[in-house]
Short mmCIF file of N, CA and C in Angstrom, two decimals:
data_model
loop_
_atom_site.label_atom_id
_atom_site.label_comp_id
_atom_site.label_asym_id
_atom_site.label_seq_id
_atom_site.Cartn_x
_atom_site.Cartn_y
_atom_site.Cartn_z
N UNK A 947 79.55 109.79 152.45
CA UNK A 947 79.60 108.48 151.83
C UNK A 947 79.04 108.56 150.42
N UNK A 948 77.98 109.31 150.22
CA UNK A 948 77.35 109.42 148.92
C UNK A 948 78.32 110.03 147.91
N UNK A 949 79.11 111.02 148.26
CA UNK A 949 80.08 111.65 147.37
C UNK A 949 81.19 110.66 147.00
N UNK A 950 81.58 109.82 147.95
CA UNK A 950 82.62 108.82 147.69
C UNK A 950 82.14 107.80 146.67
N UNK A 951 80.89 107.36 146.77
CA UNK A 951 80.33 106.42 145.80
C UNK A 951 80.24 107.05 144.41
N UNK A 952 79.90 108.34 144.37
CA UNK A 952 79.81 109.06 143.10
C UNK A 952 81.18 109.11 142.43
N UNK A 953 82.24 109.40 143.19
CA UNK A 953 83.59 109.45 142.63
C UNK A 953 84.01 108.07 142.13
N UNK A 954 83.69 107.01 142.87
CA UNK A 954 84.04 105.65 142.46
C UNK A 954 83.29 105.27 141.19
N UNK A 955 82.04 105.69 141.08
CA UNK A 955 81.24 105.38 139.90
C UNK A 955 81.83 106.02 138.64
N UNK A 956 82.45 107.18 138.78
CA UNK A 956 83.08 107.86 137.65
C UNK A 956 84.47 107.27 137.40
N UNK A 957 85.21 106.97 138.43
CA UNK A 957 86.59 106.52 138.29
C UNK A 957 86.69 105.10 137.73
N UNK A 958 85.81 104.18 138.11
CA UNK A 958 85.91 102.80 137.65
C UNK A 958 85.76 102.67 136.13
N UNK A 959 84.75 103.27 135.49
CA UNK A 959 84.67 103.16 134.03
C UNK A 959 85.88 103.80 133.34
N UNK A 960 86.39 104.90 133.88
CA UNK A 960 87.56 105.54 133.29
C UNK A 960 88.78 104.61 133.40
N UNK A 961 88.96 103.97 134.52
CA UNK A 961 90.08 103.05 134.70
C UNK A 961 89.93 101.85 133.78
N UNK A 962 88.73 101.32 133.63
CA UNK A 962 88.48 100.19 132.73
C UNK A 962 88.79 100.56 131.29
N UNK A 963 88.43 101.78 130.89
CA UNK A 963 88.71 102.25 129.53
C UNK A 963 90.21 102.37 129.31
N UNK A 964 90.95 102.87 130.29
CA UNK A 964 92.39 103.00 130.16
C UNK A 964 93.05 101.63 130.01
N UNK A 965 92.59 100.63 130.77
CA UNK A 965 93.14 99.28 130.67
C UNK A 965 92.83 98.70 129.30
N UNK A 966 91.63 98.89 128.79
CA UNK A 966 91.23 98.35 127.50
C UNK A 966 92.02 98.98 126.36
N UNK A 967 92.36 100.25 126.46
CA UNK A 967 93.07 100.95 125.40
C UNK A 967 94.58 100.84 125.51
N UNK A 968 95.08 100.34 126.62
CA UNK A 968 96.53 100.25 126.80
C UNK A 968 97.11 99.26 125.80
N UNK A 969 98.27 99.57 125.21
CA UNK A 969 98.87 98.63 124.27
C UNK A 969 99.24 97.34 124.98
N UNK A 970 99.03 96.22 124.28
CA UNK A 970 99.37 94.95 124.89
C UNK A 970 100.86 94.71 124.70
N UNK A 971 101.52 94.30 125.73
CA UNK A 971 102.96 94.04 125.66
C UNK A 971 103.18 92.65 125.10
N UNK A 972 104.30 92.46 124.39
CA UNK A 972 104.68 91.14 123.92
C UNK A 972 105.00 90.29 125.14
N UNK A 973 104.88 88.99 124.97
CA UNK A 973 105.21 88.09 126.05
C UNK A 973 106.65 88.35 126.50
N UNK A 974 106.91 88.13 127.77
CA UNK A 974 108.26 88.34 128.29
C UNK A 974 109.25 87.37 127.65
N UNK A 975 108.74 86.25 127.09
CA UNK A 975 109.61 85.26 126.46
C UNK A 975 109.87 85.56 124.99
N UNK A 976 109.15 86.50 124.37
CA UNK A 976 109.33 86.80 122.96
C UNK A 976 110.10 88.10 122.78
N UNK A 977 111.27 88.03 122.09
CA UNK A 977 112.02 89.26 121.84
C UNK A 977 111.27 90.15 120.86
N UNK A 978 111.63 91.43 120.78
CA UNK A 978 111.00 92.38 119.86
C UNK A 978 111.40 92.12 118.42
N UNK A 979 112.53 91.51 118.22
CA UNK A 979 113.02 91.19 116.88
C UNK A 979 114.27 90.34 116.99
N UNK A 980 114.81 89.95 115.83
CA UNK A 980 115.98 89.08 115.79
C UNK A 980 116.89 89.54 114.66
N UNK A 981 118.20 89.44 114.88
CA UNK A 981 119.22 89.70 113.86
C UNK A 981 120.10 88.46 113.78
N UNK A 982 120.20 87.87 112.58
CA UNK A 982 121.03 86.68 112.38
C UNK A 982 122.02 86.93 111.26
N UNK A 983 123.17 86.29 111.33
CA UNK A 983 124.18 86.37 110.26
C UNK A 983 124.96 85.07 110.25
N UNK A 984 125.18 84.54 109.06
CA UNK A 984 125.93 83.30 108.91
C UNK A 984 125.00 82.13 108.63
N UNK A 985 125.59 81.01 108.30
CA UNK A 985 124.84 79.81 107.97
C UNK A 985 124.81 79.58 106.47
N UNK A 986 124.20 78.48 106.05
CA UNK A 986 124.20 78.13 104.64
C UNK A 986 122.89 78.52 103.96
N UNK A 987 123.00 78.80 102.66
CA UNK A 987 121.84 79.17 101.85
C UNK A 987 121.96 78.50 100.49
N UNK A 988 120.84 78.16 99.91
CA UNK A 988 120.85 77.62 98.55
C UNK A 988 119.59 78.05 97.83
N UNK A 989 119.71 78.07 96.50
CA UNK A 989 118.62 78.52 95.63
C UNK A 989 118.50 77.54 94.47
N UNK A 990 117.27 77.26 94.09
CA UNK A 990 117.00 76.43 92.93
C UNK A 990 115.92 77.13 92.10
N UNK A 991 116.20 77.29 90.79
CA UNK A 991 115.23 77.93 89.88
C UNK A 991 114.82 76.92 88.81
N UNK A 992 113.53 76.94 88.45
CA UNK A 992 113.01 76.07 87.40
C UNK A 992 112.16 76.90 86.47
N UNK A 993 112.32 76.85 85.17
CA UNK A 993 113.11 75.88 84.41
C UNK A 993 114.60 76.18 84.37
N UNK A 994 115.04 77.30 84.86
CA UNK A 994 116.46 77.66 84.86
C UNK A 994 116.70 78.87 83.97
N UNK A 995 117.66 79.69 84.37
CA UNK A 995 117.99 80.91 83.63
C UNK A 995 118.75 80.56 82.36
N UNK A 996 118.35 81.17 81.23
CA UNK A 996 119.01 80.91 79.95
C UNK A 996 119.36 82.24 79.27
N UNK A 997 120.06 82.13 78.14
CA UNK A 997 120.40 83.33 77.37
C UNK A 997 119.31 83.68 76.37
N UNK A 998 118.29 82.84 76.27
CA UNK A 998 117.23 83.04 75.28
C UNK A 998 116.04 83.73 75.96
N UNK A 999 116.13 85.02 76.17
CA UNK A 999 115.03 85.81 76.71
C UNK A 999 114.68 85.49 78.15
N UNK A 1000 113.87 86.36 78.71
CA UNK A 1000 113.42 86.23 80.09
C UNK A 1000 112.24 85.25 80.15
N UNK A 1001 112.35 84.27 81.04
CA UNK A 1001 111.30 83.27 81.20
C UNK A 1001 110.76 83.29 82.62
N UNK A 1002 109.51 82.92 82.75
CA UNK A 1002 108.91 82.79 84.08
C UNK A 1002 109.62 81.68 84.83
N UNK A 1003 110.10 81.97 86.04
CA UNK A 1003 110.81 81.02 86.88
C UNK A 1003 110.03 80.76 88.16
N UNK A 1004 110.07 79.54 88.62
CA UNK A 1004 109.63 79.20 89.96
C UNK A 1004 110.91 78.90 90.73
N UNK A 1005 111.09 79.50 91.87
CA UNK A 1005 112.32 79.32 92.61
C UNK A 1005 112.05 78.97 94.06
N UNK A 1006 112.99 78.27 94.65
CA UNK A 1006 112.96 77.99 96.09
C UNK A 1006 114.33 78.31 96.67
N UNK A 1007 114.35 78.77 97.87
CA UNK A 1007 115.58 79.05 98.58
C UNK A 1007 115.44 78.54 100.00
N UNK A 1008 116.50 77.99 100.53
CA UNK A 1008 116.43 77.45 101.89
C UNK A 1008 117.80 77.48 102.54
N UNK A 1009 117.82 77.18 103.81
CA UNK A 1009 119.07 77.11 104.54
C UNK A 1009 118.87 77.26 106.02
N UNK A 1010 119.97 77.31 106.72
CA UNK A 1010 119.97 77.52 108.17
C UNK A 1010 120.78 78.76 108.43
N UNK A 1011 120.22 79.70 109.17
CA UNK A 1011 120.97 80.89 109.55
C UNK A 1011 121.32 80.80 111.03
N UNK A 1012 122.51 81.26 111.35
CA UNK A 1012 123.02 81.14 112.71
C UNK A 1012 123.43 82.51 113.23
N UNK A 1013 124.07 82.53 114.35
CA UNK A 1013 124.57 83.79 114.90
C UNK A 1013 123.46 84.77 115.22
N UNK A 1014 122.34 84.27 115.69
CA UNK A 1014 121.18 85.13 115.96
C UNK A 1014 121.33 85.85 117.30
N UNK A 1015 120.84 87.08 117.33
CA UNK A 1015 120.82 87.89 118.55
C UNK A 1015 119.46 88.57 118.65
N UNK A 1016 118.94 88.65 119.85
CA UNK A 1016 117.65 89.29 120.08
C UNK A 1016 117.74 90.81 119.97
N UNK A 1017 116.64 91.40 119.55
CA UNK A 1017 116.44 92.83 119.67
C UNK A 1017 115.40 92.97 120.79
N UNK A 1018 115.78 93.60 121.87
CA UNK A 1018 114.88 93.70 123.01
C UNK A 1018 115.11 92.54 123.97
N UNK A 1019 114.16 92.33 124.85
CA UNK A 1019 114.32 91.31 125.88
C UNK A 1019 113.79 89.97 125.40
N UNK A 1020 113.79 89.02 126.26
CA UNK A 1020 113.30 87.69 125.93
C UNK A 1020 114.44 86.70 125.91
N UNK A 1021 114.06 85.43 125.90
CA UNK A 1021 115.07 84.38 125.85
C UNK A 1021 115.72 84.37 124.47
N UNK A 1022 117.00 84.03 124.42
CA UNK A 1022 117.80 84.15 123.21
C UNK A 1022 117.34 83.21 122.10
N UNK A 1023 117.11 83.78 120.91
CA UNK A 1023 116.94 83.00 119.69
C UNK A 1023 118.34 82.66 119.22
N UNK A 1024 118.59 81.39 118.87
CA UNK A 1024 119.94 80.97 118.51
C UNK A 1024 120.14 80.78 117.01
N UNK A 1025 119.12 80.28 116.31
CA UNK A 1025 119.25 80.04 114.87
C UNK A 1025 117.85 79.88 114.29
N UNK A 1026 117.80 79.75 112.96
CA UNK A 1026 116.51 79.58 112.28
C UNK A 1026 116.69 78.73 111.04
N UNK A 1027 115.70 77.92 110.74
CA UNK A 1027 115.64 77.18 109.49
C UNK A 1027 114.73 77.99 108.58
N UNK A 1028 115.25 78.34 107.40
CA UNK A 1028 114.56 79.28 106.52
C UNK A 1028 114.17 78.59 105.21
N UNK A 1029 112.96 78.83 104.75
CA UNK A 1029 112.51 78.35 103.44
C UNK A 1029 111.72 79.47 102.77
N UNK A 1030 112.13 79.85 101.55
CA UNK A 1030 111.41 80.84 100.75
C UNK A 1030 111.10 80.22 99.39
N UNK A 1031 110.01 80.66 98.77
CA UNK A 1031 109.68 80.26 97.41
C UNK A 1031 108.98 81.41 96.72
N UNK A 1032 109.05 81.42 95.38
CA UNK A 1032 108.41 82.51 94.66
C UNK A 1032 108.42 82.30 93.16
N UNK A 1033 107.97 83.34 92.46
CA UNK A 1033 107.90 83.34 91.00
C UNK A 1033 108.36 84.68 90.48
N UNK A 1034 108.92 84.67 89.29
CA UNK A 1034 109.32 85.90 88.63
C UNK A 1034 110.05 85.57 87.34
N UNK A 1035 110.14 86.55 86.47
CA UNK A 1035 110.83 86.36 85.19
C UNK A 1035 112.32 86.59 85.37
N UNK A 1036 113.12 85.70 84.74
CA UNK A 1036 114.56 85.84 84.85
C UNK A 1036 115.28 85.29 83.65
N UNK A 1037 116.54 85.66 83.51
CA UNK A 1037 117.38 85.24 82.41
C UNK A 1037 118.84 85.40 82.78
N UNK A 1038 119.72 84.88 81.92
CA UNK A 1038 121.16 85.08 82.10
C UNK A 1038 121.62 86.42 81.55
N UNK A 1039 120.96 86.90 80.49
CA UNK A 1039 121.29 88.20 79.89
C UNK A 1039 120.00 88.93 79.56
N UNK A 1040 119.92 90.24 79.57
CA UNK A 1040 121.01 91.18 79.81
C UNK A 1040 121.36 91.32 81.29
N UNK A 1041 120.42 91.03 82.18
CA UNK A 1041 120.71 91.08 83.62
C UNK A 1041 120.55 89.68 84.18
N UNK A 1042 121.62 89.13 84.75
CA UNK A 1042 121.57 87.77 85.27
C UNK A 1042 120.71 87.73 86.52
N UNK A 1043 119.73 86.83 86.53
CA UNK A 1043 118.94 86.62 87.73
C UNK A 1043 117.47 86.85 87.51
N UNK A 1044 116.78 87.04 88.61
CA UNK A 1044 115.34 87.31 88.63
C UNK A 1044 115.19 88.64 89.37
N UNK A 1045 115.10 89.76 88.63
CA UNK A 1045 115.20 91.08 89.27
C UNK A 1045 114.00 91.47 90.13
N UNK A 1046 112.84 90.89 89.87
CA UNK A 1046 111.66 91.28 90.64
C UNK A 1046 110.75 90.06 90.79
N UNK A 1047 110.87 89.38 91.91
CA UNK A 1047 110.09 88.17 92.14
C UNK A 1047 109.28 88.31 93.42
N UNK A 1048 108.16 87.62 93.47
CA UNK A 1048 107.40 87.57 94.72
C UNK A 1048 108.01 86.48 95.60
N UNK A 1049 107.67 86.48 96.86
CA UNK A 1049 108.15 85.43 97.75
C UNK A 1049 107.14 85.14 98.83
N UNK A 1050 107.12 83.90 99.23
CA UNK A 1050 106.43 83.43 100.42
C UNK A 1050 107.42 82.56 101.14
N UNK A 1051 107.35 82.53 102.44
CA UNK A 1051 108.33 81.73 103.15
C UNK A 1051 107.90 81.41 104.55
N UNK A 1052 108.75 80.62 105.17
CA UNK A 1052 108.54 80.29 106.58
C UNK A 1052 109.89 80.21 107.26
N UNK A 1053 109.91 80.66 108.48
CA UNK A 1053 111.12 80.66 109.30
C UNK A 1053 110.79 79.90 110.57
N UNK A 1054 111.49 78.80 110.82
CA UNK A 1054 111.30 78.01 112.03
C UNK A 1054 112.41 78.37 112.99
N UNK A 1055 112.03 78.85 114.18
CA UNK A 1055 112.98 79.41 115.13
C UNK A 1055 113.51 78.36 116.11
N UNK A 1056 114.77 78.47 116.44
CA UNK A 1056 115.40 77.67 117.49
C UNK A 1056 115.75 78.61 118.63
N UNK A 1057 115.39 78.23 119.84
CA UNK A 1057 115.60 79.09 120.99
C UNK A 1057 114.49 80.12 121.08
N UNK A 1058 114.59 81.01 122.03
CA UNK A 1058 113.64 82.10 122.15
C UNK A 1058 112.52 81.86 123.15
N UNK A 1059 112.56 80.76 123.85
CA UNK A 1059 111.53 80.51 124.85
C UNK A 1059 110.27 79.92 124.26
N UNK A 1060 109.27 79.65 125.08
CA UNK A 1060 108.07 78.93 124.63
C UNK A 1060 107.24 79.67 123.57
N UNK A 1061 107.34 80.98 123.48
CA UNK A 1061 106.58 81.71 122.46
C UNK A 1061 107.25 81.67 121.09
N UNK A 1062 108.51 81.23 121.02
CA UNK A 1062 109.27 81.27 119.77
C UNK A 1062 109.82 79.90 119.38
N UNK A 1063 110.38 79.16 120.32
CA UNK A 1063 111.05 77.88 120.05
C UNK A 1063 110.19 76.94 119.21
N UNK A 1064 110.75 76.50 118.07
CA UNK A 1064 110.10 75.56 117.14
C UNK A 1064 108.80 76.10 116.55
N UNK A 1065 108.57 77.39 116.66
CA UNK A 1065 107.38 78.00 116.05
C UNK A 1065 107.76 78.55 114.68
N UNK A 1066 106.76 78.70 113.82
CA UNK A 1066 106.98 79.14 112.44
C UNK A 1066 106.43 80.54 112.24
N UNK A 1067 107.27 81.41 111.68
CA UNK A 1067 106.83 82.73 111.21
C UNK A 1067 106.62 82.63 109.70
N UNK A 1068 105.41 82.89 109.24
CA UNK A 1068 105.13 82.92 107.80
C UNK A 1068 105.42 84.31 107.28
N UNK A 1069 106.03 84.38 106.07
CA UNK A 1069 106.54 85.62 105.51
C UNK A 1069 106.02 85.78 104.09
N UNK A 1070 105.73 87.02 103.69
CA UNK A 1070 105.40 87.34 102.31
C UNK A 1070 106.13 88.63 101.93
N UNK A 1071 106.48 88.75 100.65
CA UNK A 1071 107.19 89.95 100.21
C UNK A 1071 107.72 89.82 98.80
N UNK A 1072 108.88 90.45 98.54
CA UNK A 1072 109.50 90.43 97.22
C UNK A 1072 110.98 90.10 97.35
N UNK A 1073 111.57 89.75 96.22
CA UNK A 1073 112.99 89.40 96.23
C UNK A 1073 113.66 89.84 94.95
N UNK A 1074 114.95 89.98 95.05
CA UNK A 1074 115.80 90.24 93.88
C UNK A 1074 116.93 89.22 93.94
N UNK A 1075 117.02 88.39 92.90
CA UNK A 1075 118.02 87.35 92.83
C UNK A 1075 119.01 87.70 91.72
N UNK A 1076 120.29 87.81 92.06
CA UNK A 1076 121.31 88.19 91.08
C UNK A 1076 122.44 87.16 91.11
N UNK A 1077 123.45 87.38 90.26
CA UNK A 1077 124.58 86.46 90.23
C UNK A 1077 125.41 86.54 91.49
N UNK A 1078 125.32 87.65 92.23
CA UNK A 1078 126.10 87.78 93.46
C UNK A 1078 125.34 87.30 94.70
N UNK A 1079 124.01 87.29 94.65
CA UNK A 1079 123.26 86.88 95.82
C UNK A 1079 121.78 87.18 95.70
N UNK A 1080 121.14 87.27 96.84
CA UNK A 1080 119.70 87.51 96.90
C UNK A 1080 119.39 88.52 97.99
N UNK A 1081 118.31 89.27 97.77
CA UNK A 1081 117.83 90.24 98.75
C UNK A 1081 116.33 90.04 98.87
N UNK A 1082 115.84 89.75 100.07
CA UNK A 1082 114.43 89.52 100.32
C UNK A 1082 113.91 90.61 101.26
N UNK A 1083 112.75 91.17 100.96
CA UNK A 1083 112.09 92.10 101.87
C UNK A 1083 110.63 91.71 101.98
N UNK A 1084 110.07 91.86 103.16
CA UNK A 1084 108.67 91.52 103.34
C UNK A 1084 108.21 91.78 104.75
N UNK A 1085 107.19 91.02 105.13
CA UNK A 1085 106.58 91.17 106.45
C UNK A 1085 106.17 89.79 106.96
N UNK A 1086 106.23 89.62 108.29
CA UNK A 1086 105.76 88.40 108.92
C UNK A 1086 104.23 88.48 108.98
N UNK A 1087 103.56 87.50 108.36
CA UNK A 1087 102.10 87.51 108.30
C UNK A 1087 101.45 86.68 109.39
N UNK A 1088 102.21 85.75 109.98
CA UNK A 1088 101.63 84.88 110.99
C UNK A 1088 102.75 84.27 111.84
N UNK A 1089 102.46 83.96 113.08
CA UNK A 1089 103.44 83.33 113.96
C UNK A 1089 104.21 84.37 114.76
N UNK A 1090 105.33 83.93 115.38
CA UNK A 1090 106.14 84.88 116.14
C UNK A 1090 106.56 86.06 115.28
N UNK A 1091 106.55 87.24 115.84
CA UNK A 1091 106.94 88.49 115.19
C UNK A 1091 105.93 88.96 114.14
N UNK A 1092 104.69 88.51 114.25
CA UNK A 1092 103.65 88.91 113.28
C UNK A 1092 103.61 90.43 113.16
N UNK A 1093 103.59 90.91 111.89
CA UNK A 1093 103.53 92.33 111.60
C UNK A 1093 104.90 93.00 111.49
N UNK A 1094 105.96 92.30 111.87
CA UNK A 1094 107.32 92.87 111.82
C UNK A 1094 107.87 92.77 110.40
N UNK A 1095 108.76 93.71 110.06
CA UNK A 1095 109.42 93.70 108.76
C UNK A 1095 110.51 92.64 108.72
N UNK A 1096 110.74 92.09 107.52
CA UNK A 1096 111.77 91.09 107.29
C UNK A 1096 112.71 91.60 106.20
N UNK A 1097 114.00 91.54 106.44
CA UNK A 1097 115.03 91.79 105.43
C UNK A 1097 116.03 90.67 105.54
N UNK A 1098 116.35 90.06 104.41
CA UNK A 1098 117.33 88.98 104.40
C UNK A 1098 118.20 89.10 103.16
N UNK A 1099 119.49 88.81 103.32
CA UNK A 1099 120.40 88.80 102.18
C UNK A 1099 121.26 87.53 102.24
N UNK A 1100 121.57 87.03 101.06
CA UNK A 1100 122.45 85.87 100.93
C UNK A 1100 123.47 86.18 99.83
N UNK A 1101 124.67 85.65 99.97
CA UNK A 1101 125.71 85.78 98.95
C UNK A 1101 125.98 84.40 98.37
N UNK A 1102 126.05 84.33 97.04
CA UNK A 1102 126.31 83.05 96.37
C UNK A 1102 127.80 82.83 96.20
N UNK A 1103 128.21 81.57 96.30
CA UNK A 1103 129.57 81.16 95.93
C UNK A 1103 129.52 80.94 94.42
N UNK A 1104 129.61 82.02 93.66
CA UNK A 1104 129.35 82.00 92.23
C UNK A 1104 130.48 81.33 91.46
N UNK A 1105 130.12 80.37 90.65
CA UNK A 1105 131.07 79.67 89.80
C UNK A 1105 130.77 80.07 88.35
N UNK A 1106 131.61 80.92 87.78
CA UNK A 1106 131.37 81.46 86.45
C UNK A 1106 131.27 80.36 85.39
N UNK A 1107 132.11 79.35 85.48
CA UNK A 1107 132.08 78.27 84.49
C UNK A 1107 130.77 77.49 84.57
N UNK A 1108 130.34 77.15 85.78
CA UNK A 1108 129.07 76.43 85.95
C UNK A 1108 127.90 77.29 85.50
N UNK A 1109 127.94 78.58 85.82
CA UNK A 1109 126.85 79.48 85.41
C UNK A 1109 126.79 79.61 83.90
N UNK A 1110 127.94 79.82 83.26
CA UNK A 1110 127.96 79.95 81.80
C UNK A 1110 127.48 78.66 81.15
N UNK A 1111 127.96 77.53 81.66
CA UNK A 1111 127.51 76.25 81.12
C UNK A 1111 126.02 76.07 81.26
N UNK A 1112 125.49 76.40 82.44
CA UNK A 1112 124.04 76.29 82.65
C UNK A 1112 123.26 77.21 81.75
N UNK A 1113 123.71 78.43 81.60
CA UNK A 1113 123.00 79.41 80.76
C UNK A 1113 122.92 78.95 79.31
N UNK A 1114 124.00 78.33 78.80
CA UNK A 1114 124.04 77.88 77.41
C UNK A 1114 123.47 76.48 77.19
N UNK A 1115 123.46 75.66 78.24
CA UNK A 1115 123.07 74.25 78.08
C UNK A 1115 121.78 73.91 78.81
N UNK A 1116 120.76 74.72 78.66
CA UNK A 1116 119.46 74.36 79.19
C UNK A 1116 118.98 75.11 80.41
N UNK A 1117 119.85 75.83 81.08
CA UNK A 1117 119.38 76.64 82.19
C UNK A 1117 120.23 76.54 83.44
N UNK A 1118 120.58 77.69 84.00
CA UNK A 1118 121.31 77.77 85.27
C UNK A 1118 120.27 77.62 86.37
N UNK A 1119 120.38 76.55 87.16
CA UNK A 1119 119.30 76.23 88.09
C UNK A 1119 119.64 76.32 89.56
N UNK A 1120 120.92 76.21 89.95
CA UNK A 1120 121.24 76.12 91.37
C UNK A 1120 122.35 77.06 91.79
N UNK A 1121 122.22 77.59 92.99
CA UNK A 1121 123.27 78.42 93.60
C UNK A 1121 123.37 78.04 95.07
N UNK A 1122 124.57 78.07 95.60
CA UNK A 1122 124.77 77.84 97.03
C UNK A 1122 125.60 78.99 97.59
N UNK A 1123 125.45 79.25 98.87
CA UNK A 1123 126.19 80.35 99.46
C UNK A 1123 125.96 80.45 100.95
N UNK A 1124 125.94 81.70 101.43
CA UNK A 1124 125.89 82.00 102.86
C UNK A 1124 124.82 83.06 103.13
N UNK A 1125 124.11 82.91 104.25
CA UNK A 1125 123.20 83.97 104.71
C UNK A 1125 124.06 85.09 105.27
N UNK A 1126 123.96 86.27 104.66
CA UNK A 1126 124.65 87.43 105.21
C UNK A 1126 123.89 88.00 106.39
N UNK A 1127 122.56 88.06 106.24
CA UNK A 1127 121.74 88.60 107.32
C UNK A 1127 120.31 88.15 107.19
N UNK A 1128 119.66 88.03 108.33
CA UNK A 1128 118.21 87.82 108.42
C UNK A 1128 117.77 88.70 109.57
N UNK A 1129 117.02 89.75 109.24
CA UNK A 1129 116.60 90.73 110.25
C UNK A 1129 115.09 90.77 110.34
N UNK A 1130 114.58 90.64 111.55
CA UNK A 1130 113.14 90.73 111.82
C UNK A 1130 112.95 91.87 112.79
N UNK A 1131 112.02 92.75 112.49
CA UNK A 1131 111.68 93.82 113.42
C UNK A 1131 112.11 95.18 112.96
#
């Protein structure tokens, strides 16, 4: 009996240590990541891109992305409401857009079960805004998918006449288009 107690005294702390060091699994209701494509996107820049040198811009982008699919298990995420904002220098010439801007954003999820539904993932990173679209890269800092990488792209329905007019008449300020992709994980 004494030898059995000795073995138990050694085995219990070892088992407790293994449990403490084991990686924690995500909730069964939270997928490992999400891939979305489609939906509407829009961008607004202030004071607006002009032909007179590169100016500091404050920009916001928003929209709804659809066609979402889970990566891994969990209840299906169906769509997301997306809002990004940032700052960076931009102009109409020599390169149209804001080539290197910071971004902060939030993604409100639809679907995905109780760990995801109507919850907000806060995002930080960088963006490149051009005449053809936008590319965002970053990381989820808080909320569902915390610590996961974020990549998002949007394509603008570019109107050359409106862009040229805006560039020459006080600033090109707005673009609308489609979310090509929103990838988390």
